Amino acid sequence: MKSHDGMYIAGEWRVPVGRDAIDVRNPADEQIIGSVPAGSAEDVDAAVTAAREAFPGWAATPPAERGARIAALRDALAARRDEIAETITAELGAPIGFAGAVHADLPIAVAGSYAKMAAEHSFEERIGNSTVLHEPVGVVGAITPWNYPLHQIVAKVAPALAAGCTVVLKPAENTPLVAQLFAEAVHAAGLPAGVVNVVTGLGPVAGQALAEHEGVDLVSFTGSTAVGKRIGAIAGGAVKRVALELGGKSANVLLPGADLERAVPHGVANVVRNAGQSCNALTRMLVDAARYDEAVERAVAAAESFVPGDPSHPDTRLGPVVSAAQRDRVRGYIERGVAEGARLATGGPEAPEGLPHGYYVKPTVFADVTPDMTIAREEIFGPVLSVLRYEDVEEALHIANDSVYGLAGAVWAAEETEAVAFARRLRTGQVDINGGRFNPLAPFGGYKQSGVGRELGPHGLLEYLQTKSLQL
Ligand code: NAP
Ligand code: MG
């Protein structure tokens, strides 16, 4: 695949100071498909300098004009939609159909939403004798993961640009090719030099240097809770704004009147989607004792309908996970589940039949999972579902909330009002009611250790603004 051997800094592809490279592997066949430079602290410094220099001009650009540039960015991405999908299939292993419909189309829609919001948001409000100005925070350091690589980039860069901030992006080492494609789209959109800069590199080197840089005013991070805690500590120490979008272990609560025929396959598809690599995956299914066996049976049938295979084939619905390390991690959790006494209803730690190469994991359903088991507590990030039993609705609520995480959730009930009443008692940032669809304008973010701050829609824009009050 096409790749650059430079860093996108100040509107051009610059020769990096760091001389190390990162090989990009296709997880479906384990072959190297490209190579990008591994940025050093010096490269990060050059990018932050460019972003600082571009900041006053971009902050002073009228919001409607910023909106027009973001619309041009949306158009540049839309023009390369199929190439985006192919790139994400090649470096992440996402099935090509899903890569187009979600990995490409979602960020295009999100970019469009911020083009509109930049033009429509009122950057001034009146409170009594004060005029309150909404001003950009400054230079944003964005650190993104590989699981929805373009979506996570756009969910930070688009609102930052709408607010009038400039950006240095450090994308994940596993998926740098789509990040370079994004930089090309930024260039094609005619954004002024230095407004968006992209430094590829390793987390502990380039990522850490970006989080620590004095020239960065806000760090926006999406990824693991372990790294998020470090970033939060660094930002706190420097009194910098920070947004953290971390992991989850979300509950899918099937209340006693729920339609299992609909709810169970819907829940399984949610977990298997993107090979289980979604921070908001509904990985704990909670079912009442009376209908537990029926639900497990339906979950097994639904999981077995996902046959792992070549993600570039249009019929494939389950591809490999992103890397050998991720595969080993997921298989390790499956072994742990068995060791701790959960019942393997389908799937398992072995490679799927007929797929000796590639980082594939069998779609796996565990039954008889109890709330204390590791597979009920930790984020697995693979196509693995834990089905838990509850005796009554109060116990269901207790189990659902018994997590250090609180990112997402779902409730199914015979009546919407009953599901909504239950959802109000969940300590989590999002809840889907009876199969409610993902909304790219709704605030997305976590309670508890799932994070700090909100992304997407108008709430996502506010993260990049600070207020100044003028008393008149
Ligand atoms: P990660 O290490 O947290 O990676 C996220 C981003 O942070 C990447 O760009 C990474 O760079 C960077 N990073 C890593 N260490 C850093 C540091 N010390 N300072 C600054 N930036 C740093 O996550 P991962 O290793 O890719 O995945 C591990 C686990 O995290 C997964 O198995 C999953 O459970 C969880 N995860 C959650 C989400 C989510 O959306 N909530 C997303 C991804 C992963 P590199 O790419 O070079 O590591
Ligand atoms: Mg990492």
Short mmCIF file of C-alpha atoms and ligand atoms in Angstrom, two decimals:
data_model
loop_
_atom_site.label_atom_id
_atom_site.label_comp_id
_atom_site.label_asym_id
_atom_site.label_seq_id
_atom_site.Cartn_x
_atom_site.Cartn_y
_atom_site.Cartn_z
CA MET A 1 0.00 0.00 0.00
CA LYS A 2 1.05 3.57 -0.56
CA SER A 3 2.88 5.21 2.33
CA HIS A 4 4.96 8.32 3.03
CA ASP A 5 8.43 8.22 4.52
CA GLY A 6 7.93 11.68 6.04
CA MET A 7 5.84 13.41 8.67
CA TYR A 8 3.06 15.81 7.72
CA ILE A 9 4.24 19.00 9.47
CA ALA A 10 3.46 22.62 8.58
CA GLY A 11 1.67 21.58 5.39
CA GLU A 12 4.45 19.43 3.90
CA TRP A 13 5.90 15.93 4.14
CA ARG A 14 9.09 16.52 6.12
CA VAL A 15 12.08 14.23 6.50
CA PRO A 16 11.84 12.92 10.08
CA VAL A 17 14.59 13.41 12.66
CA GLY A 18 14.00 9.91 14.05
CA ARG A 19 15.38 7.24 11.73
CA ASP A 20 13.40 4.26 13.01
CA ALA A 21 10.51 2.83 11.00
CA ILE A 22 7.30 0.99 11.82
CA ASP A 23 6.31 -1.93 9.59
CA VAL A 24 2.60 -2.25 8.96
CA ARG A 25 1.22 -5.79 8.76
CA ASN A 26 -1.97 -7.12 7.20
CA PRO A 27 -3.52 -9.17 10.03
CA ALA A 28 -5.29 -11.46 7.55
CA ASP A 29 -2.07 -12.90 6.07
CA GLU A 30 0.64 -11.51 8.37
CA GLN A 31 2.45 -9.89 5.42
CA ILE A 32 4.13 -6.48 5.62
CA ILE A 33 2.17 -4.01 3.50
CA GLY A 34 3.93 -0.74 4.25
CA SER A 35 6.28 1.15 6.46
CA VAL A 36 6.08 4.59 8.11
CA PRO A 37 8.63 6.59 10.08
CA ALA A 38 8.69 6.30 13.87
CA GLY A 39 8.75 9.88 15.08
CA SER A 40 11.05 11.07 17.84
CA ALA A 41 10.57 13.76 20.48
CA GLU A 42 12.25 16.20 18.02
CA ASP A 43 9.65 15.42 15.36
CA VAL A 44 6.88 16.01 17.89
CA ASP A 45 8.51 19.28 18.88
CA ALA A 46 8.62 20.43 15.24
CA ALA A 47 4.94 19.57 14.84
CA VAL A 48 3.92 21.38 18.03
CA THR A 49 5.91 24.43 16.92
CA ALA A 50 4.05 24.42 13.59
CA ALA A 51 0.70 24.09 15.37
CA ARG A 52 1.55 26.96 17.76
CA GLU A 53 2.52 29.19 14.86
CA ALA A 54 -0.69 28.40 13.01
CA PHE A 55 -2.91 28.88 16.07
CA PRO A 56 -3.48 32.68 16.15
CA GLY A 57 -4.44 32.81 12.48
CA TRP A 58 -6.78 29.82 12.65
CA ALA A 59 -8.38 30.99 15.91
CA ALA A 60 -9.08 34.38 14.28
CA THR A 61 -10.56 32.82 11.13
CA PRO A 62 -14.34 33.41 11.12
CA PRO A 63 -16.15 30.23 12.24
CA ALA A 64 -18.13 30.02 8.99
CA GLU A 65 -14.86 29.95 7.06
CA ARG A 66 -13.48 27.28 9.38
CA GLY A 67 -16.70 25.37 8.68
CA ALA A 68 -16.11 25.70 4.93
CA ARG A 69 -12.60 24.20 5.31
CA ILE A 70 -14.00 21.31 7.39
CA ALA A 71 -16.63 20.76 4.66
CA ALA A 72 -13.77 20.60 2.13
CA LEU A 73 -12.06 18.03 4.37
CA ARG A 74 -15.28 16.00 4.45
CA ASP A 75 -15.43 16.17 0.65
CA ALA A 76 -11.78 15.12 0.32
CA LEU A 77 -12.45 12.10 2.53
CA ALA A 78 -15.69 11.26 0.71
CA ALA A 79 -13.86 11.37 -2.64
CA ARG A 80 -11.54 8.62 -1.34
CA ARG A 81 -14.15 6.60 0.52
CA ASP A 82 -13.35 3.24 -1.11
CA GLU A 83 -9.61 3.74 -0.67
CA ILE A 84 -10.18 4.49 3.02
CA ALA A 85 -12.17 1.26 3.38
CA GLU A 86 -9.48 -0.79 1.55
CA THR A 87 -6.73 0.73 3.67
CA ILE A 88 -8.54 -0.04 6.93
CA THR A 89 -9.30 -3.57 5.76
CA ALA A 90 -5.61 -4.04 4.95
CA GLU A 91 -4.14 -2.67 8.19
CA LEU A 92 -6.87 -3.46 10.74
CA GLY A 93 -8.52 -6.53 9.17
CA ALA A 94 -12.05 -5.08 9.24
CA PRO A 95 -14.39 -6.80 6.76
CA ILE A 96 -14.59 -4.66 3.63
CA GLY A 97 -18.36 -4.11 3.85
CA PHE A 98 -18.10 -2.89 7.43
CA ALA A 99 -15.00 -0.87 6.59
CA GLY A 100 -16.96 1.09 3.99
CA ALA A 101 -20.25 1.46 5.85
CA VAL A 102 -18.75 2.30 9.25
CA HIS A 103 -14.99 2.93 9.21
CA ALA A 104 -15.25 5.27 6.19
CA ASP A 105 -18.83 6.59 6.20
CA LEU A 106 -19.03 7.39 9.92
CA PRO A 107 -16.06 9.80 10.01
CA ILE A 108 -17.25 11.40 6.76
CA ALA A 109 -20.60 12.06 8.47
CA VAL A 110 -18.88 13.33 11.64
CA ALA A 111 -16.71 15.72 9.62
CA GLY A 112 -19.88 16.98 7.94
CA SER A 113 -21.56 17.51 11.30
CA TYR A 114 -18.71 19.74 12.52
CA ALA A 115 -18.63 21.71 9.24
CA LYS A 116 -22.23 22.60 10.06
CA MET A 117 -21.65 23.21 13.78
CA ALA A 118 -18.70 25.53 13.15
CA ALA A 119 -20.98 27.71 11.05
CA GLU A 120 -23.98 27.51 13.41
CA HIS A 121 -22.55 27.48 16.92
CA SER A 122 -22.93 30.76 18.75
CA PHE A 123 -19.43 31.56 19.99
CA GLU A 124 -20.86 34.28 22.24
CA GLU A 125 -23.56 34.28 24.89
CA ARG A 126 -25.02 36.89 27.20
CA ILE A 127 -25.40 36.19 30.94
CA GLY A 128 -26.68 39.22 32.90
CA ASN A 129 -24.18 42.01 32.45
CA SER A 130 -21.59 39.67 30.92
CA THR A 131 -20.77 38.72 27.38
CA VAL A 132 -19.28 35.23 27.48
CA LEU A 133 -16.90 34.40 24.64
CA HIS A 134 -16.28 30.80 23.61
CA GLU A 135 -12.61 30.72 22.66
CA PRO A 136 -10.45 27.84 21.40
CA VAL A 137 -8.34 26.06 24.01
CA GLY A 138 -5.19 26.25 21.85
CA VAL A 139 -2.96 23.47 20.52
CA VAL A 140 -4.47 19.99 20.83
CA GLY A 141 -2.36 16.85 21.16
CA ALA A 142 -4.50 13.99 19.84
CA ILE A 143 -3.46 10.40 20.53
CA THR A 144 -5.63 7.77 18.86
CA PRO A 145 -5.96 3.97 18.83
CA TRP A 146 -6.32 1.50 15.96
CA ASN A 147 -9.78 0.02 16.50
CA TYR A 148 -11.79 2.70 14.63
CA PRO A 149 -8.73 4.47 13.30
CA LEU A 150 -10.23 7.15 11.07
CA HIS A 151 -13.33 7.71 13.20
CA GLN A 152 -11.21 8.34 16.28
CA ILE A 153 -9.01 10.79 14.38
CA VAL A 154 -11.97 12.74 12.96
CA ALA A 155 -13.85 12.69 16.30
CA LYS A 156 -10.97 14.75 17.72
CA VAL A 157 -9.66 16.77 14.77
CA ALA A 158 -13.01 17.96 13.35
CA PRO A 159 -14.37 19.53 16.59
CA ALA A 160 -10.93 20.92 17.41
CA LEU A 161 -10.86 22.69 14.02
CA ALA A 162 -14.43 23.90 14.41
CA ALA A 163 -13.49 25.42 17.77
CA GLY A 164 -10.45 27.19 16.28
CA CYS A 165 -7.78 24.92 17.76
CA THR A 166 -4.78 23.56 15.87
CA VAL A 167 -3.75 19.92 16.17
CA VAL A 168 -0.84 17.50 16.39
CA LEU A 169 -2.01 13.93 15.85
CA LYS A 170 -0.12 10.80 16.92
CA PRO A 171 -2.06 7.87 15.40
CA ALA A 172 -1.74 4.24 16.51
CA GLU A 173 1.30 2.33 15.31
CA ASN A 174 -0.91 -0.50 13.98
CA THR A 175 -2.94 1.73 11.64
CA PRO A 176 -0.75 4.61 10.41
CA LEU A 177 -1.63 4.27 6.71
CA VAL A 178 -5.14 5.63 7.04
CA ALA A 179 -3.69 8.44 9.20
CA GLN A 180 -1.36 9.39 6.33
CA LEU A 181 -4.34 9.26 3.96
CA PHE A 182 -6.13 11.61 6.38
CA ALA A 183 -3.16 14.00 6.22
CA GLU A 184 -3.43 13.97 2.41
CA ALA A 185 -7.12 14.86 2.72
CA VAL A 186 -6.24 17.72 5.09
CA HIS A 187 -3.82 18.99 2.46
CA ALA A 188 -6.33 18.62 -0.38
CA ALA A 189 -8.92 20.51 1.68
CA GLY A 190 -6.67 23.55 1.72
CA LEU A 191 -6.34 23.87 5.47
CA PRO A 192 -3.62 26.42 6.27
CA ALA A 193 -0.14 24.98 6.92
CA GLY A 194 0.35 23.87 10.53
CA VAL A 195 -3.34 23.70 11.43
CA VAL A 196 -3.20 19.88 11.35
CA ASN A 197 0.09 17.97 11.76
CA VAL A 198 0.56 14.20 11.83
CA VAL A 199 3.49 12.48 13.54
CA THR A 200 3.52 8.69 13.22
CA GLY A 201 5.39 6.85 15.94
CA LEU A 202 5.36 4.66 19.01
CA GLY A 203 3.22 5.47 22.03
CA PRO A 204 5.94 5.53 24.69
CA VAL A 205 8.15 7.74 22.45
CA ALA A 206 6.13 10.07 20.22
CA GLY A 207 2.88 9.75 22.20
CA GLN A 208 4.55 10.45 25.52
CA ALA A 209 6.51 13.40 24.06
CA LEU A 210 3.26 14.89 22.76
CA ALA A 211 1.42 14.47 26.08
CA GLU A 212 4.33 16.05 27.95
CA HIS A 213 4.97 18.92 25.54
CA GLU A 214 4.63 22.37 27.12
CA GLY A 215 3.25 23.76 23.86
CA VAL A 216 0.19 21.49 24.02
CA ASP A 217 -2.84 22.97 25.80
CA LEU A 218 -5.18 20.00 25.67
CA VAL A 219 -4.45 16.30 25.36
CA SER A 220 -7.23 14.18 23.91
CA PHE A 221 -6.54 10.47 24.24
CA THR A 222 -8.48 7.37 23.25
CA GLY A 223 -7.12 3.95 24.15
CA SER A 224 -6.42 1.69 27.09
CA THR A 225 -7.18 2.64 30.68
CA ALA A 226 -3.59 1.90 31.68
CA VAL A 227 -2.14 4.49 29.28
CA GLY A 228 -5.06 6.86 29.92
CA LYS A 229 -4.17 7.01 33.62
CA ARG A 230 -0.61 8.02 32.74
CA ILE A 231 -1.77 10.69 30.32
CA GLY A 232 -4.21 12.02 32.92
CA ALA A 233 -1.41 12.24 35.49
CA ILE A 234 0.91 14.05 33.06
CA ALA A 235 -1.82 16.52 32.08
CA GLY A 236 -2.84 17.06 35.71
CA GLY A 237 0.75 17.79 36.67
CA ALA A 238 0.99 20.48 34.01
CA VAL A 239 -2.56 21.83 34.61
CA LYS A 240 -3.54 21.08 31.03
CA ARG A 241 -6.97 20.16 29.82
CA VAL A 242 -7.41 16.46 29.18
CA ALA A 243 -10.05 14.27 27.55
CA LEU A 244 -9.84 10.51 28.01
CA GLU A 245 -11.92 7.95 26.16
CA LEU A 246 -10.97 4.60 27.65
CA GLY A 247 -12.20 1.06 27.91
CA GLY A 248 -15.47 -0.55 28.83
CA LYS A 249 -17.18 -3.74 29.95
CA SER A 250 -20.68 -2.76 29.03
CA ALA A 251 -23.80 -4.61 30.14
CA ASN A 252 -26.59 -5.69 27.81
CA VAL A 253 -29.53 -6.21 30.17
CA LEU A 254 -32.34 -8.40 28.86
CA LEU A 255 -35.19 -7.69 31.28
CA PRO A 256 -37.75 -10.48 31.88
CA GLY A 257 -40.15 -9.31 29.17
CA ALA A 258 -37.48 -8.78 26.49
CA ASP A 259 -37.92 -10.27 23.04
CA LEU A 260 -35.03 -12.77 23.09
CA GLU A 261 -35.43 -13.65 19.45
CA ARG A 262 -34.47 -10.08 18.55
CA ALA A 263 -32.32 -9.08 21.50
CA VAL A 264 -29.90 -12.01 21.63
CA PRO A 265 -28.70 -12.00 17.98
CA HIS A 266 -28.55 -8.21 18.11
CA GLY A 267 -26.34 -8.39 21.21
CA VAL A 268 -24.08 -11.06 19.72
CA ALA A 269 -23.64 -9.08 16.50
CA ASN A 270 -22.69 -6.05 18.58
CA VAL A 271 -19.90 -8.01 20.28
CA VAL A 272 -18.59 -9.72 17.14
CA ARG A 273 -18.59 -6.48 15.11
CA ASN A 274 -15.07 -5.25 14.31
CA ALA A 275 -13.82 -8.60 15.71
CA GLY A 276 -14.87 -7.45 19.17
CA GLN A 277 -12.55 -4.45 19.12
CA SER A 278 -15.03 -1.77 20.15
CA CYS A 279 -14.71 0.17 23.40
CA ASN A 280 -18.51 0.29 23.67
CA ALA A 281 -19.04 -3.43 22.96
CA LEU A 282 -21.85 -4.99 25.02
CA THR A 283 -19.69 -7.83 26.30
CA ARG A 284 -21.76 -8.80 29.36
CA MET A 285 -25.21 -10.16 28.51
CA LEU A 286 -27.47 -10.34 31.58
CA VAL A 287 -30.42 -12.74 31.41
CA ASP A 288 -33.06 -13.75 33.97
CA ALA A 289 -32.74 -17.27 35.36
CA ALA A 290 -36.06 -18.44 33.89
CA ARG A 291 -34.93 -17.81 30.32
CA TYR A 292 -31.18 -18.22 30.74
CA ASP A 293 -30.80 -21.51 28.87
CA GLU A 294 -32.87 -20.28 25.94
CA ALA A 295 -30.74 -17.13 25.70
CA VAL A 296 -27.47 -19.11 25.74
CA GLU A 297 -28.78 -21.41 23.01
CA ARG A 298 -29.74 -18.42 20.87
CA ALA A 299 -26.38 -16.75 21.53
CA VAL A 300 -24.50 -19.85 20.40
CA ALA A 301 -26.50 -20.04 17.17
CA ALA A 302 -25.94 -16.35 16.50
CA ALA A 303 -22.19 -16.55 17.21
CA GLU A 304 -21.77 -19.62 15.00
CA SER A 305 -23.34 -17.74 12.10
CA PHE A 306 -20.20 -15.57 12.04
CA VAL A 307 -17.58 -17.56 10.14
CA PRO A 308 -14.11 -16.01 10.38
CA GLY A 309 -12.56 -15.36 7.00
CA ASP A 310 -10.73 -13.10 4.57
CA PRO A 311 -11.82 -9.52 5.35
CA SER A 312 -11.30 -8.40 1.75
CA HIS A 313 -14.07 -10.77 0.60
CA PRO A 314 -17.41 -8.91 0.39
CA ASP A 315 -19.35 -11.67 2.19
CA THR A 316 -17.07 -11.80 5.24
CA ARG A 317 -18.60 -10.52 8.49
CA LEU A 318 -15.78 -11.51 10.90
CA GLY A 319 -12.13 -10.81 10.10
CA PRO A 320 -8.97 -11.22 12.18
CA VAL A 321 -8.05 -9.09 15.19
CA VAL A 322 -5.46 -6.38 14.58
CA SER A 323 -2.20 -8.05 15.62
CA ALA A 324 -0.52 -11.15 16.96
CA ALA A 325 -0.29 -9.49 20.38
CA GLN A 326 -4.03 -8.79 20.38
CA ARG A 327 -4.82 -12.36 19.28
CA ASP A 328 -2.66 -13.79 22.06
CA ARG A 329 -4.28 -11.45 24.60
CA VAL A 330 -7.80 -12.48 23.56
CA ARG A 331 -6.94 -16.19 23.51
CA GLY A 332 -5.36 -15.75 26.95
CA TYR A 333 -8.67 -14.38 28.27
CA ILE A 334 -10.55 -17.34 26.75
CA GLU A 335 -8.19 -19.76 28.52
CA ARG A 336 -8.63 -17.80 31.72
CA GLY A 337 -12.43 -18.06 31.43
CA VAL A 338 -12.21 -21.83 31.13
CA ALA A 339 -9.73 -22.03 34.02
CA GLU A 340 -12.00 -19.97 36.27
CA GLY A 341 -14.93 -22.33 35.63
CA ALA A 342 -17.06 -20.61 33.01
CA ARG A 343 -18.73 -22.92 30.47
CA LEU A 344 -17.44 -22.59 26.91
CA ALA A 345 -20.72 -22.72 24.96
CA THR A 346 -19.06 -22.15 21.57
CA GLY A 347 -15.68 -21.00 20.25
CA GLY A 348 -12.44 -21.40 22.17
CA PRO A 349 -8.79 -20.41 22.17
CA GLU A 350 -7.64 -22.45 19.14
CA ALA A 351 -7.27 -21.00 15.64
CA PRO A 352 -10.47 -21.34 13.60
CA GLU A 353 -10.47 -24.28 11.18
CA GLY A 354 -8.86 -23.66 7.81
CA LEU A 355 -7.13 -20.46 8.92
CA PRO A 356 -3.59 -21.38 9.95
CA HIS A 357 -2.33 -17.89 9.08
CA GLY A 358 -3.69 -14.55 10.17
CA TYR A 359 -4.68 -13.31 13.59
CA TYR A 360 -8.09 -14.98 13.74
CA VAL A 361 -10.10 -15.73 16.87
CA LYS A 362 -13.22 -17.93 16.98
CA PRO A 363 -16.44 -16.16 17.96
CA THR A 364 -16.78 -17.31 21.55
CA VAL A 365 -19.69 -17.44 23.99
CA PHE A 366 -19.20 -18.19 27.67
CA ALA A 367 -22.15 -19.32 29.81
CA ASP A 368 -22.35 -19.69 33.61
CA VAL A 369 -20.20 -16.59 34.00
CA THR A 370 -20.29 -15.12 37.51
CA PRO A 371 -19.61 -11.43 38.24
CA ASP A 372 -16.29 -12.12 39.98
CA MET A 373 -14.70 -13.89 36.99
CA THR A 374 -11.98 -12.10 35.00
CA ILE A 375 -14.04 -12.45 31.79
CA ALA A 376 -16.88 -10.55 33.52
CA ARG A 377 -14.61 -7.75 34.74
CA GLU A 378 -11.83 -6.99 32.24
CA GLU A 379 -12.03 -5.63 28.71
CA ILE A 380 -11.09 -8.48 26.35
CA PHE A 381 -11.27 -6.60 23.03
CA GLY A 382 -12.06 -9.69 20.99
CA PRO A 383 -15.20 -11.53 19.77
CA VAL A 384 -15.99 -12.95 23.21
CA LEU A 385 -19.36 -12.71 24.98
CA SER A 386 -20.00 -13.51 28.66
CA VAL A 387 -23.59 -14.46 29.53
CA LEU A 388 -24.51 -13.90 33.19
CA ARG A 389 -27.62 -15.00 35.09
CA TYR A 390 -29.71 -12.82 37.43
CA GLU A 391 -32.57 -13.75 39.76
CA ASP A 392 -34.46 -10.44 39.86
CA VAL A 393 -34.31 -6.96 38.38
CA GLU A 394 -32.50 -5.46 41.40
CA GLU A 395 -29.77 -8.05 41.02
CA ALA A 396 -29.53 -7.26 37.29
CA LEU A 397 -29.00 -3.59 38.15
CA HIS A 398 -26.37 -4.45 40.74
CA ILE A 399 -24.42 -6.68 38.33
CA ALA A 400 -24.67 -4.13 35.50
CA ASN A 401 -23.24 -1.36 37.70
CA ASP A 402 -20.64 -3.60 39.36
CA SER A 403 -17.77 -2.48 37.10
CA VAL A 404 -14.92 0.00 37.22
CA TYR A 405 -16.11 1.00 33.74
CA GLY A 406 -19.20 2.90 32.57
CA LEU A 407 -18.99 3.63 28.86
CA ALA A 408 -22.05 2.06 27.23
CA GLY A 409 -24.92 -0.32 27.87
CA ALA A 410 -28.19 -1.61 26.53
CA VAL A 411 -31.57 -2.50 27.97
CA TRP A 412 -34.27 -4.61 26.37
CA ALA A 413 -37.79 -4.84 27.83
CA ALA A 414 -41.34 -5.48 26.66
CA GLU A 415 -42.12 -1.77 27.12
CA GLU A 416 -39.84 1.12 26.24
CA THR A 417 -40.83 2.98 29.43
CA GLU A 418 -39.68 0.04 31.56
CA ALA A 419 -36.33 -0.07 29.74
CA VAL A 420 -35.87 3.70 30.10
CA ALA A 421 -36.64 3.56 33.85
CA PHE A 422 -33.95 0.89 34.24
CA ALA A 423 -31.50 2.84 32.05
CA ARG A 424 -31.81 5.88 34.33
CA ARG A 425 -30.31 3.80 37.14
CA LEU A 426 -27.27 2.66 35.12
CA ARG A 427 -23.97 4.42 35.82
CA THR A 428 -22.80 4.67 32.22
CA GLY A 429 -22.45 7.28 29.47
CA GLN A 430 -24.71 5.70 26.85
CA VAL A 431 -27.58 3.20 26.88
CA ASP A 432 -29.30 1.76 23.81
CA ILE A 433 -32.99 1.06 24.41
CA ASN A 434 -34.53 -1.98 22.66
CA GLY A 435 -31.89 -1.91 19.92
CA GLY A 436 -31.63 1.88 19.54
CA ARG A 437 -29.14 2.82 16.83
CA PHE A 438 -25.78 4.57 17.28
CA ASN A 439 -26.22 8.33 17.02
CA PRO A 440 -23.13 10.21 15.75
CA LEU A 441 -24.40 13.48 17.29
CA ALA A 442 -25.08 12.13 20.80
CA PRO A 443 -22.41 12.75 23.46
CA PHE A 444 -20.09 9.73 23.70
CA GLY A 445 -17.91 9.14 26.74
CA GLY A 446 -17.55 7.41 30.01
CA TYR A 447 -18.64 7.39 33.63
CA LYS A 448 -16.09 6.08 36.17
CA GLN A 449 -12.82 4.72 34.71
CA SER A 450 -14.17 4.77 31.15
CA GLY A 451 -12.97 8.31 30.84
CA VAL A 452 -13.24 12.03 31.20
CA GLY A 453 -15.04 14.28 28.72
CA ARG A 454 -17.40 13.70 25.80
CA GLU A 455 -16.89 13.36 22.07
CA LEU A 456 -19.23 13.92 19.08
CA GLY A 457 -22.00 16.41 18.44
CA PRO A 458 -22.30 19.75 20.24
CA HIS A 459 -20.95 18.30 23.51
CA GLY A 460 -17.81 17.25 21.66
CA LEU A 461 -17.32 20.79 20.38
CA LEU A 462 -17.44 22.26 23.90
CA GLU A 463 -14.42 20.14 24.91
CA TYR A 464 -12.23 22.31 22.68
CA LEU A 465 -13.57 25.66 23.87
CA GLN A 466 -12.88 27.74 26.97
CA THR A 467 -14.87 30.74 28.15
CA LYS A 468 -13.92 34.35 28.72
CA SER A 469 -16.45 36.59 30.52
CA LEU A 470 -16.58 40.31 29.70
CA GLN A 471 -18.49 42.34 32.32
CA LEU A 472 -20.20 45.27 30.69
P1 NAP B 1 -2.88 1.91 23.92
O1 NAP B 1 -1.49 1.47 24.17
O2 NAP B 1 -3.61 2.59 25.01
O3 NAP B 1 -2.87 2.79 22.59
C1 NAP B 1 -3.64 3.95 22.34
C2 NAP B 1 -2.75 5.06 21.78
O4 NAP B 1 -1.88 5.54 22.81
C3 NAP B 1 -1.83 4.60 20.66
O5 NAP B 1 -1.63 5.66 19.75
C4 NAP B 1 -0.57 4.30 21.42
O6 NAP B 1 0.58 4.24 20.63
C5 NAP B 1 -0.54 5.43 22.41
N1 NAP B 1 0.32 5.21 23.57
C6 NAP B 1 0.75 4.04 24.09
N2 NAP B 1 1.54 4.25 25.16
C7 NAP B 1 1.62 5.59 25.33
C8 NAP B 1 2.29 6.44 26.26
N3 NAP B 1 3.03 5.95 27.24
N4 NAP B 1 2.15 7.78 26.12
C9 NAP B 1 1.39 8.30 25.14
N5 NAP B 1 0.75 7.54 24.23
C10 NAP B 1 0.84 6.21 24.32
O7 NAP B 1 -3.75 0.67 23.48
P2 NAP B 1 -3.25 -0.60 22.65
O8 NAP B 1 -1.93 -1.08 23.15
O9 NAP B 1 -3.33 -0.27 21.24
O10 NAP B 1 -4.35 -1.66 23.06
C11 NAP B 1 -4.28 -2.33 24.32
C12 NAP B 1 -5.66 -2.54 24.90
O11 NAP B 1 -6.29 -1.29 25.12
C13 NAP B 1 -6.63 -3.27 24.01
O12 NAP B 1 -6.49 -4.64 24.10
C14 NAP B 1 -7.95 -2.76 24.50
O13 NAP B 1 -8.40 -3.49 25.62
C15 NAP B 1 -7.67 -1.37 24.93
N6 NAP B 1 -8.07 -0.38 23.89
C16 NAP B 1 -9.18 0.34 24.10
C17 NAP B 1 -9.58 1.25 23.14
C18 NAP B 1 -10.80 2.08 23.31
O14 NAP B 1 -11.33 2.61 22.34
N7 NAP B 1 -11.30 2.26 24.50
C19 NAP B 1 -8.87 1.41 21.97
C20 NAP B 1 -7.71 0.65 21.78
C21 NAP B 1 -7.34 -0.23 22.76
P3 NAP B 1 0.97 2.79 20.00
O15 NAP B 1 0.00 2.58 18.93
O16 NAP B 1 2.35 2.97 19.50
O17 NAP B 1 0.87 1.79 21.10
MG MG B 2 0.13 0.13 22.86
#
